[in-house]
Amino acid sequence: KGKNMLYDITDPDSLNLVQYENFPLEKELENFLSDHLFELFESTPLLPIHQERKWQEEADIYALDECGNLIIFELKRNGVGSEAVLQVMRYAQQSFYWNYNELNRKFLAYPNKDPLFKEMNLAEAHKNAFELDSELSPNQFNQHQTLIVIGCAGNEGLSDTVDYWKKQGVNIDFTPYRIYSIG
């Protein structure tokens, strides 16, 4: 109790719990994260290259880190169960085979990319986004994958499942989020 809680202490004599909210639609969470990936993951800025399309078996967001590794996001607007781990692992299995040409094709077709990168191919945009001295070679992209499940809360089964796969060498994490309406 009290974990991840926010309190309003306008009146110094009382604590008032501020309730968190959810995004009305999962697509709103997806768009918000995609628009702010570079700022939200301060220790590891990420360049979004593709988002889920309707009626397609795809992860919610695909992004690249500075080394060209693919980051695969599965988002849940509400609570998350262990089935989300299997879902994101399916997407990792599909994208394991993507070479630079496939990643570049997805990036060029990505409508929500930063306007600064509109006329650039993936290697150019990646170099500029991360302020690298030179572009990565095509074989440096998608050498490793990181799987991230995001939701406002996870059940105990999720934590156990994520921990199990981490022990097996899978680079996977669960990241909870909270949104509070203040003022």
Short mmCIF file of C-alpha atoms in Angstrom, two decimals:
data_model
loop_
_atom_site.label_atom_id
_atom_site.label_comp_id
_atom_site.label_asym_id
_atom_site.label_seq_id
_atom_site.Cartn_x
_atom_site.Cartn_y
_atom_site.Cartn_z
CA LYS A 1 0.00 0.00 0.00
CA GLY A 2 1.28 3.50 -0.80
CA LYS A 3 3.47 2.22 -3.64
CA ASN A 4 3.35 4.45 -6.75
CA MET A 5 0.88 6.80 -5.12
CA LEU A 6 0.64 10.53 -5.47
CA TYR A 7 -0.78 12.69 -2.69
CA ASP A 8 -2.14 16.21 -2.72
CA ILE A 9 -0.89 18.07 0.35
CA THR A 10 -2.45 21.45 -0.36
CA ASP A 11 -3.66 21.40 3.23
CA PRO A 12 -0.63 20.57 5.45
CA ASP A 13 -2.91 18.78 7.92
CA SER A 14 -4.18 16.17 5.46
CA LEU A 15 -3.06 13.87 2.69
CA ASN A 16 -5.45 13.41 -0.21
CA LEU A 17 -4.75 10.51 -2.55
CA VAL A 18 -4.79 11.58 -6.22
CA GLN A 19 -6.32 8.85 -8.37
CA TYR A 20 -4.50 7.86 -11.53
CA GLU A 21 -6.22 7.68 -14.87
CA ASN A 22 -5.86 5.63 -18.03
CA PHE A 23 -5.72 6.71 -21.62
CA PRO A 24 -9.24 6.39 -23.07
CA LEU A 25 -7.87 4.32 -25.99
CA GLU A 26 -4.76 2.15 -26.34
CA LYS A 27 -3.98 3.95 -29.62
CA GLU A 28 -3.70 7.23 -27.66
CA LEU A 29 -1.11 5.63 -25.36
CA GLU A 30 0.72 4.28 -28.42
CA ASN A 31 0.79 7.67 -30.16
CA PHE A 32 1.86 9.47 -26.99
CA LEU A 33 4.76 7.10 -26.37
CA SER A 34 5.82 7.09 -30.01
CA ASP A 35 5.83 10.89 -30.09
CA HIS A 36 7.93 11.09 -26.90
CA LEU A 37 10.19 8.01 -26.97
CA PHE A 38 13.34 10.06 -27.39
CA GLU A 39 12.59 12.08 -24.23
CA LEU A 40 10.89 9.44 -22.06
CA PHE A 41 13.74 6.95 -22.02
CA GLU A 42 16.41 9.42 -20.87
CA SER A 43 19.15 6.86 -20.26
CA THR A 44 18.48 5.24 -23.63
CA PRO A 45 16.83 7.57 -26.15
CA LEU A 46 14.90 5.68 -28.81
CA LEU A 47 14.03 6.45 -32.42
CA PRO A 48 10.55 5.15 -33.36
CA ILE A 49 10.47 3.61 -36.83
CA HIS A 50 7.07 1.88 -37.05
CA GLN A 51 3.71 1.61 -35.30
CA GLU A 52 1.03 -1.03 -35.38
CA ARG A 53 -1.42 -0.83 -38.26
CA LYS A 54 -5.04 -1.93 -38.10
CA TRP A 55 -5.65 -5.59 -38.85
CA GLN A 56 -1.92 -6.40 -38.84
CA GLU A 57 -0.11 -8.82 -36.51
CA GLU A 58 2.44 -6.26 -35.28
CA ALA A 59 3.81 -4.84 -32.06
CA ASP A 60 2.47 -1.47 -31.00
CA ILE A 61 5.79 0.33 -31.51
CA TYR A 62 9.16 -0.58 -33.02
CA ALA A 63 12.12 1.67 -32.28
CA LEU A 64 15.90 1.68 -32.53
CA ASP A 65 18.49 2.51 -29.92
CA GLU A 66 21.79 4.26 -30.61
CA CYS A 67 23.48 0.97 -31.56
CA GLY A 68 20.77 0.06 -34.09
CA ASN A 69 19.17 -2.57 -31.85
CA LEU A 70 15.44 -3.09 -32.27
CA ILE A 71 13.19 -2.24 -29.31
CA ILE A 72 9.75 -3.85 -29.46
CA PHE A 73 6.88 -2.43 -27.38
CA GLU A 74 3.64 -4.11 -26.43
CA LEU A 75 1.27 -1.67 -24.74
CA LYS A 76 -1.78 -2.26 -22.62
CA ARG A 77 -3.96 0.67 -21.61
CA ASN A 78 -5.03 -1.07 -18.41
CA GLY A 79 -3.52 -3.89 -16.40
CA VAL A 80 -1.18 -6.39 -18.01
CA GLY A 81 -1.13 -10.16 -17.64
CA SER A 82 1.50 -12.70 -18.57
CA GLU A 83 -0.12 -13.27 -21.98
CA ALA A 84 1.39 -9.93 -23.08
CA VAL A 85 4.85 -11.51 -22.73
CA LEU A 86 3.94 -14.25 -25.20
CA GLN A 87 2.50 -11.61 -27.52
CA VAL A 88 5.66 -9.46 -27.54
CA MET A 89 7.81 -12.57 -27.97
CA ARG A 90 5.80 -13.51 -31.07
CA TYR A 91 6.57 -10.07 -32.50
CA ALA A 92 10.26 -10.51 -31.66
CA GLN A 93 10.27 -13.82 -33.49
CA GLN A 94 8.73 -12.18 -36.57
CA SER A 95 11.09 -9.20 -36.56
CA PHE A 96 14.21 -11.26 -35.85
CA TYR A 97 14.58 -11.71 -39.62
CA TRP A 98 14.27 -8.05 -40.55
CA ASN A 99 17.39 -6.81 -42.28
CA TYR A 100 18.25 -3.16 -42.91
CA ASN A 101 16.15 -3.03 -46.10
CA GLU A 102 13.03 -4.17 -44.24
CA LEU A 103 13.64 -1.73 -41.37
CA ASN A 104 14.25 1.08 -43.84
CA ARG A 105 11.04 0.22 -45.75
CA LYS A 106 9.06 0.42 -42.50
CA PHE A 107 10.75 3.69 -41.53
CA LEU A 108 10.12 5.31 -44.92
CA ALA A 109 6.43 4.37 -44.71
CA TYR A 110 6.11 5.49 -41.07
CA PRO A 111 3.75 8.50 -41.13
CA ASN A 112 4.42 9.70 -37.57
CA LYS A 113 8.16 10.21 -37.86
CA ASP A 114 9.78 13.45 -36.78
CA PRO A 115 9.44 16.03 -39.60
CA LEU A 116 13.23 16.51 -39.49
CA PHE A 117 13.61 12.99 -40.88
CA LYS A 118 10.93 13.13 -43.61
CA GLU A 119 13.39 13.13 -46.53
CA MET A 120 15.97 10.78 -44.96
CA ASN A 121 16.49 7.06 -45.14
CA LEU A 122 16.78 5.11 -41.90
CA ALA A 123 20.59 5.19 -41.70
CA GLU A 124 20.66 8.98 -42.18
CA ALA A 125 17.85 9.60 -39.69
CA HIS A 126 19.49 7.28 -37.14
CA LYS A 127 22.85 9.08 -37.51
CA ASN A 128 21.20 12.49 -37.08
CA ALA A 129 18.89 11.46 -34.22
CA PHE A 130 21.76 10.12 -32.14
CA GLU A 131 24.31 12.69 -33.37
CA LEU A 132 26.70 9.97 -34.53
CA ASP A 133 29.87 10.73 -36.48
CA SER A 134 28.89 8.32 -39.25
CA GLU A 135 25.99 6.14 -40.31
CA LEU A 136 25.80 2.56 -39.08
CA SER A 137 26.43 -0.05 -41.75
CA PRO A 138 23.35 -2.05 -42.79
CA ASN A 139 24.56 -5.18 -40.97
CA GLN A 140 24.74 -3.27 -37.64
CA PHE A 141 20.95 -2.85 -37.49
CA ASN A 142 18.76 -5.34 -35.57
CA GLN A 143 21.64 -7.33 -34.08
CA HIS A 144 19.84 -7.51 -30.72
CA GLN A 145 16.28 -6.98 -29.59
CA THR A 146 14.77 -5.64 -26.39
CA LEU A 147 11.16 -6.39 -25.50
CA ILE A 148 9.20 -3.94 -23.38
CA VAL A 149 5.69 -4.48 -22.06
CA ILE A 150 3.99 -1.31 -20.80
CA GLY A 151 0.76 -1.02 -18.83
CA CYS A 152 -0.69 0.88 -15.90
CA ALA A 153 -0.34 -2.20 -13.66
CA GLY A 154 0.88 -5.75 -13.93
CA ASN A 155 -0.30 -8.83 -12.11
CA GLU A 156 1.98 -11.15 -10.13
CA GLY A 157 1.99 -13.62 -13.01
CA LEU A 158 3.47 -10.97 -15.26
CA SER A 159 6.37 -10.28 -12.90
CA ASP A 160 7.11 -13.98 -12.55
CA THR A 161 6.97 -14.51 -16.32
CA VAL A 162 9.24 -11.54 -17.07
CA ASP A 163 11.71 -12.70 -14.41
CA TYR A 164 11.71 -16.22 -15.83
CA TRP A 165 12.51 -15.05 -19.37
CA LYS A 166 15.19 -12.67 -18.09
CA LYS A 167 16.89 -15.63 -16.39
CA GLN A 168 16.72 -17.44 -19.74
CA GLY A 169 18.64 -14.60 -21.39
CA VAL A 170 15.74 -12.74 -23.03
CA ASN A 171 16.12 -8.97 -22.83
CA ILE A 172 12.60 -8.17 -21.63
CA ASP A 173 11.12 -5.72 -19.16
CA PHE A 174 7.81 -4.51 -17.79
CA THR A 175 7.41 -0.75 -17.39
CA PRO A 176 4.36 0.49 -15.50
CA TYR A 177 2.96 3.95 -16.12
CA ARG A 178 0.68 6.26 -14.20
CA ILE A 179 -1.15 9.36 -15.41
CA TYR A 180 -2.46 11.84 -12.92
CA SER A 181 -4.75 14.76 -13.58
CA ILE A 182 -3.49 17.65 -11.47
CA GLY A 183 -5.22 21.00 -11.38
#
